[in-house]
Short mmCIF file of C-alpha atoms in Angstrom, two decimals:
data_model
loop_
_atom_site.label_atom_id
_atom_site.label_comp_id
_atom_site.label_asym_id
_atom_site.label_seq_id
_atom_site.Cartn_x
_atom_site.Cartn_y
_atom_site.Cartn_z
CA MET A 1489 -18.99 -32.99 -19.10
CA THR A 1490 -15.96 -30.75 -19.61
CA ALA A 1491 -13.64 -31.20 -22.51
CA SER A 1492 -9.99 -32.19 -22.13
CA PRO A 1493 -7.35 -29.77 -23.47
CA HIS A 1494 -6.20 -30.30 -27.02
CA PRO A 1495 -2.99 -32.39 -26.96
CA ALA A 1496 -1.06 -29.66 -28.78
CA THR A 1497 -2.06 -26.84 -26.41
CA THR A 1498 1.06 -25.59 -24.68
CA ALA A 1499 1.01 -24.08 -21.23
CA ALA A 1500 2.60 -20.90 -22.61
CA GLU A 1501 -0.23 -20.53 -25.15
CA ALA A 1502 -2.81 -21.02 -22.40
CA VAL A 1503 -1.11 -18.32 -20.32
CA GLU A 1504 -1.25 -15.83 -23.20
CA ASP A 1505 -4.92 -16.66 -23.83
CA TYR A 1506 -5.67 -16.11 -20.14
CA LEU A 1507 -3.94 -12.71 -20.08
CA ILE A 1508 -5.93 -11.64 -23.13
CA ALA A 1509 -9.14 -12.86 -21.49
CA ARG A 1510 -8.36 -10.67 -18.44
CA GLN A 1511 -8.08 -7.46 -20.43
CA PRO A 1512 -11.82 -6.66 -20.74
CA ALA A 1513 -11.87 -6.35 -16.91
CA LYS A 1514 -9.42 -3.42 -17.35
CA PRO A 1515 -6.77 -4.45 -14.81
CA SER A 1516 -4.05 -1.84 -14.31
CA PRO A 1517 -0.80 -2.29 -16.28
CA HIS A 1518 0.92 -3.04 -12.96
CA THR A 1519 -1.59 -5.81 -12.15
CA LEU A 1520 -1.36 -7.33 -15.61
CA ALA A 1521 2.46 -7.29 -15.42
CA ALA A 1522 2.28 -9.05 -12.03
CA TYR A 1523 -0.01 -11.75 -13.50
CA ARG A 1524 2.41 -12.33 -16.36
CA ARG A 1525 5.45 -12.42 -14.09
CA ASP A 1526 3.93 -14.95 -11.68
CA LEU A 1527 2.62 -17.22 -14.42
CA THR A 1528 5.74 -17.24 -16.58
CA THR A 1529 8.18 -17.61 -13.66
CA VAL A 1530 6.43 -20.67 -12.21
CA LEU A 1531 5.97 -22.01 -15.74
CA ARG A 1532 9.72 -21.87 -16.37
CA LEU A 1533 10.37 -23.69 -13.10
CA ALA A 1534 7.81 -26.36 -13.99
CA ALA A 1535 9.39 -26.80 -17.42
CA HIS A 1536 12.85 -27.11 -15.86
CA THR A 1537 11.56 -29.73 -13.41
CA HIS A 1538 9.88 -31.56 -16.29
CA ASN A 1539 13.09 -31.33 -18.35
CA THR A 1540 11.17 -29.64 -21.17
CA PRO A 1541 11.73 -26.28 -22.90
CA PRO A 1542 9.22 -23.75 -21.50
CA ASP A 1543 7.58 -23.18 -24.88
CA GLN A 1544 7.03 -26.93 -25.33
CA LEU A 1545 5.52 -27.75 -21.94
CA LEU A 1546 1.94 -28.89 -22.53
CA LEU A 1547 -1.05 -27.84 -20.51
CA THR A 1548 -1.65 -31.52 -19.73
CA ASP A 1549 1.81 -31.64 -18.12
CA LEU A 1550 0.74 -29.22 -15.40
CA THR A 1551 -0.24 -31.82 -12.83
CA ALA A 1552 -0.46 -31.26 -9.08
CA PRO A 1553 2.87 -33.06 -8.38
CA LEU A 1554 4.69 -30.96 -10.99
CA LEU A 1555 3.19 -27.72 -9.71
CA ARG A 1556 4.08 -28.63 -6.12
CA ARG A 1557 7.73 -29.03 -7.14
CA ALA A 1558 7.66 -25.82 -9.20
CA PHE A 1559 6.19 -23.85 -6.30
CA ALA A 1560 8.74 -25.37 -3.92
CA ALA A 1561 11.50 -23.95 -6.15
CA PHE A 1562 9.65 -20.63 -6.49
CA ALA A 1563 9.28 -20.29 -2.71
CA ALA A 1564 12.95 -21.04 -1.97
CA ASP A 1565 14.16 -17.43 -2.19
CA ARG A 1566 10.93 -15.43 -2.04
CA ALA A 1567 8.86 -13.87 0.72
CA PRO A 1568 5.69 -15.68 1.82
CA SER A 1569 3.55 -12.84 0.46
CA SER A 1570 5.08 -13.30 -3.00
CA VAL A 1571 4.35 -17.03 -2.90
CA VAL A 1572 0.73 -16.42 -1.85
CA ARG A 1573 0.28 -13.86 -4.64
CA ALA A 1574 1.67 -16.29 -7.25
CA TRP A 1575 -0.50 -19.10 -5.90
CA SER A 1576 -3.59 -16.88 -6.22
CA THR A 1577 -2.63 -15.97 -9.79
CA TRP A 1578 -2.28 -19.62 -10.75
CA ASN A 1579 -5.52 -20.49 -8.98
CA GLY A 1580 -7.29 -17.80 -11.04
CA PHE A 1581 -5.62 -19.11 -14.19
CA PHE A 1582 -6.89 -22.66 -13.63
CA GLY A 1583 -10.28 -21.37 -12.51
CA HIS A 1584 -10.57 -19.65 -15.89
CA LEU A 1585 -9.55 -22.83 -17.73
CA VAL A 1586 -12.12 -24.89 -15.83
CA ALA A 1587 -14.84 -22.32 -16.56
CA GLN A 1588 -13.91 -22.41 -20.25
CA GLY A 1589 -14.07 -26.20 -20.29
CA THR A 1590 -10.41 -26.37 -21.29
CA VAL A 1591 -9.38 -28.60 -18.36
CA ASP A 1592 -11.31 -30.96 -16.15
CA GLY A 1593 -10.15 -29.63 -12.79
CA ASN A 1594 -8.01 -27.19 -10.84
CA PRO A 1595 -4.85 -28.75 -9.34
CA MET A 1596 -4.00 -25.73 -7.17
CA PRO A 1597 -5.85 -26.87 -3.99
CA ALA A 1598 -3.27 -29.69 -3.88
CA VAL A 1599 -0.41 -27.13 -3.81
CA ASP A 1600 0.36 -25.76 -0.35
CA ARG A 1601 0.83 -22.04 0.26
CA PRO A 1602 2.16 -20.12 3.27
CA ARG A 1603 -0.09 -18.85 6.03
CA LEU A 1604 0.47 -15.12 6.22
CA LYS A 1605 0.55 -13.30 9.54
CA PRO A 1606 -2.19 -10.70 9.89
CA HIS A 1607 -1.14 -7.35 8.47
CA GLN A 1608 0.06 -4.98 11.18
CA PRO A 1609 0.32 -1.24 10.49
CA LYS A 1610 3.79 0.27 10.88
CA PRO A 1611 3.37 4.00 11.44
CA LEU A 1612 6.19 6.34 12.41
CA MET A 1613 7.14 5.55 15.98
CA GLY A 1614 6.72 8.22 18.62
CA GLU A 1615 3.68 10.28 19.52
CA ASP A 1616 4.94 13.56 18.03
CA THR A 1617 7.23 12.21 15.30
CA PRO A 1618 5.06 13.49 12.40
CA GLU A 1619 5.12 16.98 13.90
CA GLN A 1620 8.90 16.82 14.36
CA LEU A 1621 9.31 15.72 10.75
CA LEU A 1622 7.16 18.54 9.39
CA ALA A 1623 8.86 21.15 11.60
CA ALA A 1624 12.29 20.02 10.39
CA LEU A 1625 11.18 20.14 6.76
CA ALA A 1626 9.68 23.61 7.22
CA ALA A 1627 13.09 24.72 8.48
CA GLY A 1628 14.80 23.28 5.37
CA CYS A 1629 16.54 20.45 7.21
CA ARG A 1630 17.48 18.41 4.16
CA ARG A 1631 21.01 19.25 3.07
CA ALA A 1632 21.48 18.46 -0.60
CA ARG A 1633 23.68 19.55 -3.48
CA ASP A 1634 20.70 21.23 -5.11
CA PRO A 1635 18.25 21.84 -2.25
CA TRP A 1636 14.56 22.26 -2.93
CA PRO A 1637 12.94 22.51 0.50
CA GLN A 1638 9.52 23.56 -0.83
CA ARG A 1639 9.27 20.40 -2.93
CA ASP A 1640 10.47 18.16 -0.08
CA PHE A 1641 8.02 19.73 2.39
CA ALA A 1642 5.10 19.40 -0.04
CA VAL A 1643 5.84 15.74 -0.86
CA LEU A 1644 6.12 14.57 2.75
CA ALA A 1645 3.11 16.62 3.89
CA LEU A 1646 1.04 15.28 0.98
CA ALA A 1647 1.83 11.70 2.01
CA LEU A 1648 1.15 12.34 5.70
CA LEU A 1649 -2.16 14.13 5.09
CA THR A 1650 -3.64 11.92 2.36
CA GLY A 1651 -2.18 8.47 3.01
CA LEU A 1652 -1.52 7.91 -0.69
CA ARG A 1653 0.43 4.92 -1.90
CA SER A 1654 3.73 5.53 -3.73
CA ALA A 1655 2.23 4.65 -7.11
CA GLU A 1656 -0.75 6.91 -6.47
CA MET A 1657 1.47 9.86 -5.62
CA LEU A 1658 3.61 9.33 -8.71
CA SER A 1659 0.55 9.16 -10.98
CA LEU A 1660 -0.78 12.56 -9.89
CA ARG A 1661 -1.00 15.37 -12.43
CA ILE A 1662 -1.32 19.06 -11.72
CA ASP A 1663 -4.98 18.95 -12.75
CA SER A 1664 -5.56 16.10 -10.26
CA ILE A 1665 -6.14 18.95 -7.80
CA SER A 1666 -9.28 20.95 -8.48
CA GLY A 1667 -11.89 23.10 -6.79
CA ARG A 1668 -12.12 26.54 -5.25
CA PRO A 1669 -9.49 27.66 -2.74
CA GLY A 1670 -10.37 26.27 0.65
CA GLU A 1671 -12.52 23.50 -0.90
CA ARG A 1672 -10.03 21.70 -3.11
CA ARG A 1673 -9.98 17.98 -3.66
CA ILE A 1674 -7.42 15.65 -5.13
CA ARG A 1675 -8.48 12.95 -7.61
CA VAL A 1676 -6.54 9.74 -7.12
CA HIS A 1677 -6.25 6.75 -9.45
CA GLY A 1678 -5.90 3.75 -7.15
CA LYS A 1679 -5.49 0.01 -7.37
CA GLY A 1680 -7.60 -1.92 -9.86
CA GLY A 1681 -8.41 1.16 -11.92
CA THR A 1682 -10.51 2.69 -9.13
CA THR A 1683 -10.73 6.45 -8.62
CA ARG A 1684 -11.41 8.32 -5.39
CA SER A 1685 -11.62 12.00 -4.47
CA LEU A 1686 -9.94 13.23 -1.29
CA PRO A 1687 -10.38 16.61 0.41
CA ILE A 1688 -7.29 18.70 1.13
CA GLU A 1689 -7.29 21.54 3.62
CA PRO A 1690 -5.91 25.09 3.16
CA PRO A 1691 -2.53 24.46 4.88
CA LEU A 1692 -1.72 21.67 2.42
CA GLU A 1693 -3.09 23.74 -0.47
CA ALA A 1694 -0.67 26.52 0.48
CA LEU A 1695 2.29 24.14 0.57
CA ILE A 1696 1.50 22.73 -2.86
CA ASP A 1697 0.96 26.22 -4.33
CA ASP A 1698 4.29 27.35 -2.87
CA TYR A 1699 6.05 24.31 -4.31
CA LEU A 1700 4.52 24.89 -7.77
CA ALA A 1701 5.56 28.55 -7.69
CA THR A 1702 9.18 27.61 -6.97
CA ARG A 1703 8.99 24.98 -9.71
CA THR A 1704 7.97 27.62 -12.25
CA GLN A 1705 10.90 29.78 -11.17
CA ARG A 1706 13.38 26.89 -11.26
CA PHE A 1707 12.63 25.72 -14.78
CA SER A 1708 11.22 28.92 -16.32
CA THR A 1709 8.34 26.99 -17.83
CA ARG A 1710 4.60 27.42 -17.77
CA LEU A 1711 2.90 24.55 -16.01
CA ARG A 1712 0.14 22.61 -17.76
CA GLY A 1713 -2.61 20.58 -16.15
CA SER A 1714 -1.34 17.37 -17.75
CA ASP A 1715 2.16 17.81 -16.27
CA PRO A 1716 3.16 15.47 -13.42
CA LEU A 1717 2.54 17.01 -10.01
CA LEU A 1718 5.76 15.68 -8.49
CA VAL A 1719 9.08 16.13 -10.28
CA ASP A 1720 12.75 15.55 -9.58
CA ASN A 1721 15.46 18.22 -9.52
CA ARG A 1722 15.68 18.16 -13.32
CA GLY A 1723 11.98 18.77 -13.80
CA ASN A 1724 11.25 15.21 -14.90
CA ALA A 1725 8.42 13.16 -13.43
CA LEU A 1726 9.49 11.75 -10.08
CA GLN A 1727 10.01 7.98 -10.24
CA ARG A 1728 9.61 5.32 -7.57
CA GLY A 1729 13.32 5.13 -6.75
CA GLY A 1730 13.59 8.90 -6.60
CA LEU A 1731 10.61 9.17 -4.26
CA GLN A 1732 12.04 6.53 -1.94
CA TYR A 1733 15.42 8.28 -1.87
CA LEU A 1734 13.80 11.65 -1.17
CA VAL A 1735 11.73 10.27 1.72
CA ARG A 1736 14.71 8.39 3.18
CA GLN A 1737 16.86 11.52 3.10
CA CYS A 1738 14.12 13.58 4.73
CA TYR A 1739 13.89 11.05 7.56
CA LYS A 1740 17.67 11.15 7.98
CA HIS A 1741 18.07 14.93 8.02
CA ALA A 1742 15.03 15.37 10.27
CA GLY A 1743 16.68 13.01 12.77
CA ILE A 1744 13.85 10.46 12.86
CA HIS A 1745 15.34 7.64 10.76
CA ASP A 1746 15.43 5.41 13.86
CA ARG A 1747 11.66 5.78 14.25
CA VAL A 1748 10.80 4.20 10.90
CA ALA A 1749 9.97 0.48 10.84
CA ARG A 1750 12.27 -1.61 8.70
CA GLY A 1751 11.05 -2.06 5.16
CA THR A 1752 8.80 1.00 5.19
CA LEU A 1753 9.39 4.41 3.64
CA VAL A 1754 6.40 6.07 1.98
CA HIS A 1755 4.20 3.35 3.48
CA ALA A 1756 5.15 4.48 6.99
CA LEU A 1757 3.54 7.83 6.18
CA ARG A 1758 0.41 6.08 4.87
CA HIS A 1759 0.20 3.96 8.02
CA THR A 1760 0.68 7.06 10.19
CA PHE A 1761 -2.18 8.80 8.38
CA ALA A 1762 -4.50 5.83 8.85
CA THR A 1763 -3.54 5.14 12.45
CA ARG A 1764 -4.15 8.74 13.45
CA LEU A 1765 -7.53 8.66 11.72
CA ALA A 1766 -8.49 5.63 13.79
CA GLU A 1767 -7.18 7.13 17.02
CA ASP A 1768 -9.17 10.31 16.39
CA GLY A 1769 -12.41 8.39 15.96
CA ALA A 1770 -12.81 7.90 12.19
CA SER A 1771 -15.13 5.04 11.28
CA VAL A 1772 -13.94 2.00 9.39
CA THR A 1773 -15.91 3.08 6.30
CA GLU A 1774 -14.29 6.52 6.35
CA ILE A 1775 -10.83 4.95 6.61
CA MET A 1776 -11.73 2.51 3.84
CA HIS A 1777 -12.69 5.33 1.47
CA LEU A 1778 -9.75 7.60 2.28
CA LEU A 1779 -7.18 4.81 1.87
CA GLY A 1780 -8.80 3.30 -1.23
CA HIS A 1781 -9.21 -0.16 0.29
CA THR A 1782 -11.46 -2.62 -1.50
CA SER A 1783 -11.90 -4.76 1.61
CA ILE A 1784 -13.22 -3.51 4.93
CA THR A 1785 -10.92 -6.02 6.64
CA SER A 1786 -7.83 -4.02 5.64
CA SER A 1787 -9.28 -0.84 7.10
CA GLN A 1788 -10.47 -2.54 10.29
CA THR A 1789 -6.85 -3.44 11.06
CA TYR A 1790 -6.04 0.18 11.85
CA ILE A 1791 -8.89 0.47 14.31
CA ASP A 1792 -8.00 -2.85 15.92
CA THR A 1793 -4.40 -1.84 16.55
CA THR A 1794 -4.64 1.80 17.64
CA ALA A 1795 -3.41 2.69 21.08
CA ALA A 1796 -6.78 4.21 21.93
CA ALA A 1797 -8.64 1.05 21.00
CA GLN A 1798 -6.25 -1.12 22.96
CA ARG A 1799 -6.54 1.11 26.04
CA GLU A 1800 -10.32 1.13 25.82
CA ALA A 1801 -10.35 -2.65 25.62
CA ALA A 1802 -8.08 -2.89 28.66
CA ARG A 1803 -10.23 -0.40 30.56
CA ALA A 1804 -13.30 -2.56 29.95
CA ASN A 1805 -11.66 -5.61 31.56
CA ARG A 1806 -13.89 -6.71 34.47
CA THR A 1807 -10.86 -7.40 36.63
CA TYR A 1808 -9.93 -3.73 36.36
CA THR A 1809 -13.43 -2.87 37.61
CA ALA A 1810 -12.92 -5.03 40.67
CA LEU A 1811 -9.45 -3.60 41.26
CA ARG A 1812 -10.78 -0.04 41.13
CA ARG A 1813 -13.30 -0.83 43.83
CA LEU A 1814 -10.58 -2.32 46.00
CA THR A 1815 -8.06 0.49 45.56
CA GLN A 1816 -10.24 3.60 45.55
CA PRO A 1817 -10.45 5.24 48.96
CA ALA A 1818 -13.81 4.84 50.58
CA ALA A 1819 -15.99 7.94 50.51
CA PRO A 1820 -16.52 9.47 53.96
CA THR A 1821 -19.90 8.60 55.45
CA GLN A 1822 -22.31 11.28 56.55
CA THR A 1823 -23.41 10.97 60.16
CA ASP A 1824 -26.10 12.85 61.94
CA PRO A 1825 -24.83 15.35 64.50
CA ALA A 1826 -25.19 14.23 68.05
CA PRO A 1827 -28.09 15.83 69.86
CA ARG A 1828 -27.22 18.58 72.31
#
């Protein structure tokens, strides 16, 4: 029989204990910050609903009715995906408490959460849009106060040819790229503390080498392996906002900004990389490894939605088979020549 929580245990104390208990699993700082944000935000809303200061709300106060009202307030101005993520965090929190014998049950199944639409890739629109983008960048299309076309070209090509997430690109160091010329690989630190190694081909190697050479000239400094691979125009590590601005400007000056799905910037390049892999026949396991997915379901989406896969499925329709027989001209029949 599980024990009931101590009457003096506050919800805030339980949250801190839970976050400490998660640390041996080595979640990334980003993941841990997301856990804290989801737990403390809903906790404040629950305390407000309960008319209690957040630091005085007891663990025993967190009943299903209170959590339903707190999540209703949380969901009012947030995207469904944010609500689902917070619900999962709280479900994990209560699952931990139940496993520890701190509470008798998990109230989260009684709290509704949105049903998310299946994830749909949003690559750059247009069959040859990636080629147009790269050609424009090679010609130095981006007009800026302090232009650095080699850096812009290298950043966009890196994203298109590796499918890296924004955070993964920003975490790269110069020594993340290793190996002999023509056989280099890039070591990527992905979600959940995972690491994967991706091959890069000579054309991308040459672009990165050219960019690094211009960087040395710009800042008159010797590059070290521990230095960030991607930097801004002042030589500082490129940040998320700076990367998004750079990509947006490249789209604009290349004349393809109308071919980018709303809400995507760097992710459009990742989706383009994955979609082209699927269209060119890559297996789901290959896509899974290259993108750093932990679930095969996420990788399968790209195969399910490629134009080639859709056309193949349409071609296999039995009605099409019947229609072909009806519309194809009949082959001429061979007749024996009449006897003379």
